[in-house]
Short mmCIF file of C-alpha atoms and ligand atoms in Angstrom, two decimals:
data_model
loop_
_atom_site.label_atom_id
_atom_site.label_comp_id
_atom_site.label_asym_id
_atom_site.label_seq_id
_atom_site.Cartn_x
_atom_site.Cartn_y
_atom_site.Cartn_z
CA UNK A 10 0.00 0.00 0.00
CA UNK A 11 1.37 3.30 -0.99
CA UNK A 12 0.76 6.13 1.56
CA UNK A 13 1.66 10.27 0.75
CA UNK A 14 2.13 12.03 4.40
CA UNK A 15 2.09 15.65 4.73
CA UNK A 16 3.31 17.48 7.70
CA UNK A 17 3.08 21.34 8.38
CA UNK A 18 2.14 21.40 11.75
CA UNK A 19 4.32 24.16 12.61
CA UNK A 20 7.86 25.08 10.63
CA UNK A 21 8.21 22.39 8.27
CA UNK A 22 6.93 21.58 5.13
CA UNK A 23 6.98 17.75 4.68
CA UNK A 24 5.75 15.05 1.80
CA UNK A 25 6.60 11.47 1.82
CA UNK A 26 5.82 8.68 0.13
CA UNK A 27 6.31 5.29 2.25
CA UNK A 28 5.25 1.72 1.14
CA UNK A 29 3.77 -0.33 3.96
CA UNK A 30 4.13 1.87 6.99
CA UNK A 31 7.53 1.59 6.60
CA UNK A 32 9.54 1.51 3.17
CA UNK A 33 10.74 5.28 2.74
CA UNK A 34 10.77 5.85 -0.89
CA UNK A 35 10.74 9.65 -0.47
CA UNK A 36 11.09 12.03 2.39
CA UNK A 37 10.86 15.82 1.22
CA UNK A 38 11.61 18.51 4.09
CA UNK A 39 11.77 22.03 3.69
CA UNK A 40 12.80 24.13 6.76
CA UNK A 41 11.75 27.00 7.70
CA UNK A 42 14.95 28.02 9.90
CA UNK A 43 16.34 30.60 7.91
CA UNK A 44 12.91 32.29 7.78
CA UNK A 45 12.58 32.35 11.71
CA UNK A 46 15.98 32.81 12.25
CA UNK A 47 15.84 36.42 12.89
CA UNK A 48 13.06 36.53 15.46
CA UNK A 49 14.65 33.68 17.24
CA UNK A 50 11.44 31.67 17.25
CA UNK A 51 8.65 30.68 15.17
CA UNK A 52 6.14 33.47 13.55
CA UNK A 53 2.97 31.82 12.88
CA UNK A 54 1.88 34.28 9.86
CA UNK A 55 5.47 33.56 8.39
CA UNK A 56 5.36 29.90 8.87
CA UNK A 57 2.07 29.31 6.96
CA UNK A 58 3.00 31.62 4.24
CA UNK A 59 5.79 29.55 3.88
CA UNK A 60 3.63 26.47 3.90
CA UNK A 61 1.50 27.45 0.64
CA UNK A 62 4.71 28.05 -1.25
CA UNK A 63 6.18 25.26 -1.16
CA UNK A 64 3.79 22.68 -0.97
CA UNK A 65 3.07 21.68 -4.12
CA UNK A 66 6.79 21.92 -5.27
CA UNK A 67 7.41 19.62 -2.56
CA UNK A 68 4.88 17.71 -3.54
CA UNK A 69 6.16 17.35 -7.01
CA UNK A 70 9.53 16.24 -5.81
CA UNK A 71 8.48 13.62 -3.24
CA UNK A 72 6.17 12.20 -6.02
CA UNK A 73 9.67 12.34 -8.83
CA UNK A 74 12.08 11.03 -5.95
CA UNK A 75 9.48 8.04 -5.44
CA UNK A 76 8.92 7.46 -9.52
CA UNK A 77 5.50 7.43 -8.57
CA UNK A 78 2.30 9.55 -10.37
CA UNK A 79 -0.39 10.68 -7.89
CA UNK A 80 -2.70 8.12 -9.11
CA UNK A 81 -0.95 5.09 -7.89
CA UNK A 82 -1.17 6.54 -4.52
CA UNK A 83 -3.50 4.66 -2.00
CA UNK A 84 -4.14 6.83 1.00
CA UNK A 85 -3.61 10.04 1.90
CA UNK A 86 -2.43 10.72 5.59
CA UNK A 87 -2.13 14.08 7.12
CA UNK A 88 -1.03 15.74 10.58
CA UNK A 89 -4.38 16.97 11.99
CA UNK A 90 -2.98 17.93 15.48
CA UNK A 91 -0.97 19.59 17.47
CA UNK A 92 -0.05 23.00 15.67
CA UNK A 93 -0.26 25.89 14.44
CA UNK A 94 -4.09 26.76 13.50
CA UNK A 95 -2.96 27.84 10.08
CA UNK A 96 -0.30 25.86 9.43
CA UNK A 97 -2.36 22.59 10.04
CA UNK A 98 -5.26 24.11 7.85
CA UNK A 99 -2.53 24.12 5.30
CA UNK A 100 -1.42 20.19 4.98
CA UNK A 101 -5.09 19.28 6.16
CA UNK A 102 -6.81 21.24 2.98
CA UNK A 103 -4.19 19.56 0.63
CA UNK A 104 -4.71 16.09 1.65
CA UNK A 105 -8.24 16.91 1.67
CA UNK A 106 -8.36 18.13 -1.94
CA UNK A 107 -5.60 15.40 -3.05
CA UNK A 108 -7.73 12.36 -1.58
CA UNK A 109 -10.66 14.09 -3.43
CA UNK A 110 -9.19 14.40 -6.16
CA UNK A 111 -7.98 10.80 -6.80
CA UNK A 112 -11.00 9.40 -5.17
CA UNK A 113 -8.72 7.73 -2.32
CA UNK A 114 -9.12 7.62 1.20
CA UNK A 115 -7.24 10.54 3.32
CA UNK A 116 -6.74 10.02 7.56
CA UNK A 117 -5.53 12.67 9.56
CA UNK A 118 -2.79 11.29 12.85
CA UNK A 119 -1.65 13.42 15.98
CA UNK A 120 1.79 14.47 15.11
CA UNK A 121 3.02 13.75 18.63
CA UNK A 122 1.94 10.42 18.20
CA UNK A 123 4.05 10.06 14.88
CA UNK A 124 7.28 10.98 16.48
CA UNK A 125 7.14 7.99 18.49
CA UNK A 126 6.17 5.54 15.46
CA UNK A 127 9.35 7.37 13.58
CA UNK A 128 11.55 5.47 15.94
CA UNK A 129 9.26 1.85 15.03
CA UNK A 130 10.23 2.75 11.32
CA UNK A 131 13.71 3.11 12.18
CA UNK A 132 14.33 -0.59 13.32
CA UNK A 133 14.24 -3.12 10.84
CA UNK A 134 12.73 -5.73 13.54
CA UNK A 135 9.43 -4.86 14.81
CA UNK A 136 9.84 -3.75 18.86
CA UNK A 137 8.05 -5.24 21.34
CA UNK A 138 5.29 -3.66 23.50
CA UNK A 139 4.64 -2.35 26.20
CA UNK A 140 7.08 0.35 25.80
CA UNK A 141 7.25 3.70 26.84
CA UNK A 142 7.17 6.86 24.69
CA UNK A 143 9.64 9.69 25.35
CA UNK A 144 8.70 13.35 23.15
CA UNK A 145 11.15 15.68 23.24
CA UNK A 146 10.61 18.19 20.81
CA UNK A 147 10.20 21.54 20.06
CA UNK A 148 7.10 21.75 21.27
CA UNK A 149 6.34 18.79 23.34
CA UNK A 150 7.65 16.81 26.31
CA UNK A 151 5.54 14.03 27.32
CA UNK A 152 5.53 10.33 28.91
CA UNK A 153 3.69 7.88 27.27
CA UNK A 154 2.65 4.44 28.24
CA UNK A 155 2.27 2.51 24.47
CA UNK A 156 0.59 -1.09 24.67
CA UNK A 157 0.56 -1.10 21.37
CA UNK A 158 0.05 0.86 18.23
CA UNK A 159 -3.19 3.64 19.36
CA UNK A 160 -3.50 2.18 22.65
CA UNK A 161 -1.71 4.78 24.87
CA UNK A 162 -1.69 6.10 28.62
CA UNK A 163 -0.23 9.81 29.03
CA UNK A 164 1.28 9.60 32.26
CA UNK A 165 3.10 12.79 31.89
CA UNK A 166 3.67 16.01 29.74
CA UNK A 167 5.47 19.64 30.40
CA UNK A 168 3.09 21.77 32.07
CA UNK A 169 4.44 25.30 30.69
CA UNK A 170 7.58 25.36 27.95
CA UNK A 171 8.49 21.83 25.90
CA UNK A 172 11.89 20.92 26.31
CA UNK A 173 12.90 21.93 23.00
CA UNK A 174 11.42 25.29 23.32
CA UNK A 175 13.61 25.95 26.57
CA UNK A 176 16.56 24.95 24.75
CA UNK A 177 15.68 27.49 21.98
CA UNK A 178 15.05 30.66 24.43
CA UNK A 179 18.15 29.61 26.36
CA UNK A 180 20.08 30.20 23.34
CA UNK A 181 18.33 33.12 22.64
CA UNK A 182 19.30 34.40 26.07
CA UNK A 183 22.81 33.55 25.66
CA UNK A 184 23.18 35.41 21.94
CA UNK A 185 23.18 32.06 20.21
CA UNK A 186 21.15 31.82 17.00
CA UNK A 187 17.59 29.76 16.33
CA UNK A 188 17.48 27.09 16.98
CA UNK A 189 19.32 26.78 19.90
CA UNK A 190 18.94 22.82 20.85
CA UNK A 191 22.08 22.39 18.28
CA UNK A 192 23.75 25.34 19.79
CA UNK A 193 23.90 24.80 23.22
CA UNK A 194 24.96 21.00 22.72
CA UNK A 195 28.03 22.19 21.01
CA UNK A 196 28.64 25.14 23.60
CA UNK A 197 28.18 22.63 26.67
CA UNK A 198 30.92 20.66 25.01
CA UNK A 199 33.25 23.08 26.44
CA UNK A 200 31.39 23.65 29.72
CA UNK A 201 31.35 22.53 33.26
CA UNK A 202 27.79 21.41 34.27
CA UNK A 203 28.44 21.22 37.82
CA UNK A 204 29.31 24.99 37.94
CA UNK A 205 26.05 26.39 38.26
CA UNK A 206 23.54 24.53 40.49
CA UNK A 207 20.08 24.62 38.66
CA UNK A 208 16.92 22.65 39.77
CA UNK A 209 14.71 20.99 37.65
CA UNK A 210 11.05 22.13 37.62
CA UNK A 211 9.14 19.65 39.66
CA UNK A 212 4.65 19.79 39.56
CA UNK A 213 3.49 19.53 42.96
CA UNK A 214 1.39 16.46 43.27
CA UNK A 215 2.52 15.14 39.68
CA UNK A 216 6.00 13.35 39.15
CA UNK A 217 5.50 12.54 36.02
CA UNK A 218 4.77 16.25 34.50
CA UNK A 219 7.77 18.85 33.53
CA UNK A 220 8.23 22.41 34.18
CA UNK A 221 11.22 23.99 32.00
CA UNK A 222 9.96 27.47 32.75
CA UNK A 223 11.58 28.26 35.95
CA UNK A 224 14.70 26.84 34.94
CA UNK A 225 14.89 29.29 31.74
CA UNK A 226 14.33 31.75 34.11
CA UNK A 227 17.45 30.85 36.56
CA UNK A 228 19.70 31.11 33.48
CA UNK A 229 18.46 34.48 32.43
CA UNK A 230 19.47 35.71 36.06
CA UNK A 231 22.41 33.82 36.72
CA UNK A 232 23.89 35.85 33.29
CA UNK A 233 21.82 39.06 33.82
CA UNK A 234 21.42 39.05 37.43
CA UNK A 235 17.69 40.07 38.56
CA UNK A 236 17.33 43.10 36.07
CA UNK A 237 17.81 41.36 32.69
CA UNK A 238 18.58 44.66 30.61
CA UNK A 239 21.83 44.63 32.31
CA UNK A 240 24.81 43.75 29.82
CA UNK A 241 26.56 40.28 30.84
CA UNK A 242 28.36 39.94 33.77
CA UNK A 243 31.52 39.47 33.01
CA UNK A 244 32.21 36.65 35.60
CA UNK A 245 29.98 34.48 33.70
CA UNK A 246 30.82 31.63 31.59
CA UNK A 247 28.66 31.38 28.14
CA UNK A 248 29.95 27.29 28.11
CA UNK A 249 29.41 26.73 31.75
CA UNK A 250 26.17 28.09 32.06
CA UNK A 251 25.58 26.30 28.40
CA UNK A 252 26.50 22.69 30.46
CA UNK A 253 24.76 22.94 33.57
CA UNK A 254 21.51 24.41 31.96
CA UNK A 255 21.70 21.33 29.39
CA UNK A 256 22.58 18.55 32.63
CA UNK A 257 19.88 19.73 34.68
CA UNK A 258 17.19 19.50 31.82
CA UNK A 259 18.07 16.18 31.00
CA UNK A 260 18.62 14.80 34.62
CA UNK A 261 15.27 15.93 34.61
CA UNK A 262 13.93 14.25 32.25
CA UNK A 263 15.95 11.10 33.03
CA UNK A 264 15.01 10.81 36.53
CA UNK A 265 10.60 11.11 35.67
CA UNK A 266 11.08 8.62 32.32
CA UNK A 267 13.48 6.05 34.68
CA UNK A 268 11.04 6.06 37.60
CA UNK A 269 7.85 5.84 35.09
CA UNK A 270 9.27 2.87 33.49
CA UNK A 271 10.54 0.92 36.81
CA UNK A 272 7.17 1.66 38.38
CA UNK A 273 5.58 0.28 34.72
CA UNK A 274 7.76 -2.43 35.01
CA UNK A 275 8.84 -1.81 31.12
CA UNK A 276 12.25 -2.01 29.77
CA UNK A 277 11.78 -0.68 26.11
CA UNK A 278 11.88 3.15 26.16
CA UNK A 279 11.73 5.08 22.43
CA UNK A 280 12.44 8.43 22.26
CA UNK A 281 10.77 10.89 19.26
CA UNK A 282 11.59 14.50 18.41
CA UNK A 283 14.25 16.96 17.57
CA UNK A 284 16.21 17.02 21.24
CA UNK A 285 16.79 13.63 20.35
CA UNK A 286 19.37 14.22 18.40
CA UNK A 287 21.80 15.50 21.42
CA UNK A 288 24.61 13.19 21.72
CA UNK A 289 25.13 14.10 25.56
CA UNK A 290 21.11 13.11 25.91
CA UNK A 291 22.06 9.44 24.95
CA UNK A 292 25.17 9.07 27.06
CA UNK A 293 23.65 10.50 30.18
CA UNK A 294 20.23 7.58 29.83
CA UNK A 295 23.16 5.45 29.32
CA UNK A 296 25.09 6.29 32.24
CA UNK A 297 21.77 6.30 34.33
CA UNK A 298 20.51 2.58 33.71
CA UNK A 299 22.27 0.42 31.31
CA UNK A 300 19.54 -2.33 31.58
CA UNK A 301 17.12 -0.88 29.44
CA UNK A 302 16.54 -0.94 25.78
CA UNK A 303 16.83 2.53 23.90
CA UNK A 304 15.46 2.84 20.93
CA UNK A 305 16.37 6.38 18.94
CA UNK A 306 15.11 7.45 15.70
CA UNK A 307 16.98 7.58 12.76
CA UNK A 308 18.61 10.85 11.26
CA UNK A 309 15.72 11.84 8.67
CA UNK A 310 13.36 10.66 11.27
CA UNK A 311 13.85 12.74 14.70
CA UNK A 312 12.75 16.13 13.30
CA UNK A 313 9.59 16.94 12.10
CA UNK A 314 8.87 15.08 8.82
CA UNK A 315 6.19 13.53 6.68
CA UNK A 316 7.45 9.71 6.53
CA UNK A 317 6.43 9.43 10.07
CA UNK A 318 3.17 10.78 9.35
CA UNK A 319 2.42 8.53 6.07
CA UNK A 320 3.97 5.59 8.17
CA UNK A 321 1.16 6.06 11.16
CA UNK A 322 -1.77 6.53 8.78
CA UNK A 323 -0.86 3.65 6.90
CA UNK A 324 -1.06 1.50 10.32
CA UNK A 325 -4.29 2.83 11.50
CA UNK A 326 -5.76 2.89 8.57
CA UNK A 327 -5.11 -0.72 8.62
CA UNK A 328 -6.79 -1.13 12.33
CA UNK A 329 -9.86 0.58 11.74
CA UNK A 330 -10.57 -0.01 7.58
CA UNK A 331 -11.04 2.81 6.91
CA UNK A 332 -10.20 6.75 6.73
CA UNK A 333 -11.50 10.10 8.12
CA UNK A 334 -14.34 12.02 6.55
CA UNK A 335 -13.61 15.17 4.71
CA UNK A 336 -15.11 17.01 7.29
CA UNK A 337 -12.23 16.38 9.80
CA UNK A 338 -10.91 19.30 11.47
CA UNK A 339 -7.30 20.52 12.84
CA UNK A 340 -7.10 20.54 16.34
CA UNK A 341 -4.54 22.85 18.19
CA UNK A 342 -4.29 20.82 20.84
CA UNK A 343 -5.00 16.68 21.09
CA UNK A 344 -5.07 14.54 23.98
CA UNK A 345 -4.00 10.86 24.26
O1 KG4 B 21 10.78 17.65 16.74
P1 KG4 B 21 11.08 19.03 16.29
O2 KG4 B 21 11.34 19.24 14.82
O3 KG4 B 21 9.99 20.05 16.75
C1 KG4 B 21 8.67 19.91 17.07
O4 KG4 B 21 7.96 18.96 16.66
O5 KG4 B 21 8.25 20.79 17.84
O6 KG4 B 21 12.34 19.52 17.13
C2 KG4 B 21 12.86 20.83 17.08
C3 KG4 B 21 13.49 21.14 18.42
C4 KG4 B 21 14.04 22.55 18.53
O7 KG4 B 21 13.57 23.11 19.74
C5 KG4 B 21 15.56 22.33 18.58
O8 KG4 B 21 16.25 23.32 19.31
C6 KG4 B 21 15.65 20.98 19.24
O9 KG4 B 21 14.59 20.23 18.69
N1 KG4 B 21 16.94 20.32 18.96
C7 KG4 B 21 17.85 20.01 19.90
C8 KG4 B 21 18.96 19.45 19.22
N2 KG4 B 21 18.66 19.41 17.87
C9 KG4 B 21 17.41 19.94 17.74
N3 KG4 B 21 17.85 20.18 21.23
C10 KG4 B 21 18.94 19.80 21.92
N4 KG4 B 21 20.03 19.28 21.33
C11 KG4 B 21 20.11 19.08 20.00
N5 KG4 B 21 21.19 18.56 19.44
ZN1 ZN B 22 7.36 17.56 15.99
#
């Protein structure tokens, strides 16, 4: 079965074509960085403007790179949720209009979900459930129980900024450009991250849940002290504060996904989205507990990106037998 994703749920523009959930025979991303660059952060307006330009191009390419023609397609699968309002409208209408078109079915997935079945395409060998789900992206951070393919328990999720998102306005803070996940990786390098003492952000009453705001926040004052027009002081180290920052978010976020999965009793822990790239990230789980089973996804696969997205639609499509009516709608925000 040949499946076209689409992503655009927020600053890239992705089409791929993928046979069977999981044979990759085109993955098209275009990037919005440079566009964003210079605000350090998304711009919603910009990013959907962005979107209608180079969709069909995209399109066109993901459908050349295949050697496929639109009619051979199948199904049509589409990010519906989380995003950007406009940006979802975006991919939504075109798979809409597409699956009309051809007279094919069209499904919309949560694009939080899809991170997590990135890492399932990125093994040759199917992995075992239960697992649990680890989203770390730009902007989500959540723990999630998976007993299998759509059957999932959120037992936790960031309460204020996603992990990704801190990572971004801490390199903002620091004068590094967007984004900053990249950045401050390479600037910790050189850092001590025992110099400063940070805290991770714990939610009263819930162990599971993340709080990256208050930590942000300690960063901005250790380099600014309390009044944060003041110019740098000069005492303080760009790579130190670069390290410790970086240690205590992931210590963080080791300690809640360790103690979810003891308590769980589960052993298989897959990570999904962009922060998952950090090399430091994968040595620290692995200095924490070297029992468990990580399972990563692979380059092409951790950022956002439309293979994931064909790849889930192609699986529930297969469950339930059939697609979504062309009357779905995007949704900002989806729960588990
Ligand atoms: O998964 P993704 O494309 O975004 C969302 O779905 O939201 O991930 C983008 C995020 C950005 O916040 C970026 O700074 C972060 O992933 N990121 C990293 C690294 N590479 C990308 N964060 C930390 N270390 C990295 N090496
Ligand atoms: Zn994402």
């Amino acid at each position: 079965m040949l499946v076209l994703g689409i992503e655009s749920t927020c600053d890239e523009t992705g089409i791929s074509i993928v046979r069977d959930g999981k044979q990759i025979l085109s993955n098209i991303v275009s990037s919005q960085i440079d566009l964003h660059r210079e605000f350090g952060g998304v711009v919603p307006e910009l990013a959907c403007r962005r979107h209608i330009d180079v969709i069909i191009p995209i399109l066109d390419e993901a459908l050349k790179q295949a050697g496929i023609t639109l009619n051979q397609i199948d199904l049509f699968a589409v990010a519906h949720g989380p995003g950007l309002i406009g940006a979802l409208l975006i991919g939504l209408n075109t798979a809409k209009v597409l699956a009309l078109a051809q007279n094919k079915p069209f499904i919309g997935v949560n694009h939080i979900e899809a991170h997590l079945y990135a890492v399932l395409m990125s093994y040759p060998d199917p992995i075992s459930f239960p697992c649990l789900g680890v989203v770390l992206s730009g902007g989500h951070t959540a723990l999630i129980l998976m007993h299998d393919i759509g059957h999932y328990e959120l037992i936790g999720q960031t309460v204020d900024d996603a992990i990704g998102e801190a990572f971004d306005k801490v390199a903002k803070i620091l004068g590094l450009p967007y984004p900053g996940g990249p950045q401050i990786e390479a600037l910790a390098l050189q850092g001590n991250p025992k110099r400063y003492l940070f805290k991770g952000g714990q939610v009263k009453g819930r162990p599971f849940d993340f709080s990256f705001s208050g930590l942000k926040t300690a960063v901005l004052y250790t380099l600014k002290g309390q009044n944060a027009n003041q110019n740098f002081a000069s005492e303080v180290n760009p790579a130190d504060l670069a390290a410790s920052f970086q240690q205590t978010a992931f210590e963080d976020v080791i300690y809640k996904t360790l103690l979810a999965a003891n308590q769980s009793r589960i052993q298989t822990i897959l990570f999904g989205g962009g922060v998952t790239n950090n090399r430091r990230l994968k040595e620290l789980f692995e200095i924490a507990d070297k029992q468990k089973i990580y399972k990563w996804p692979s380059v092409g696969l951790s950022l956002d990106n439309a293979a994931m997205i064909a790849g889930l639609g192609y699986q529930h499509y297969l469950k339930r037998g059939k697609g979504d009516g062309l009357d779905l709608e995007p949704l900002t925000r989806i729960s588990f």
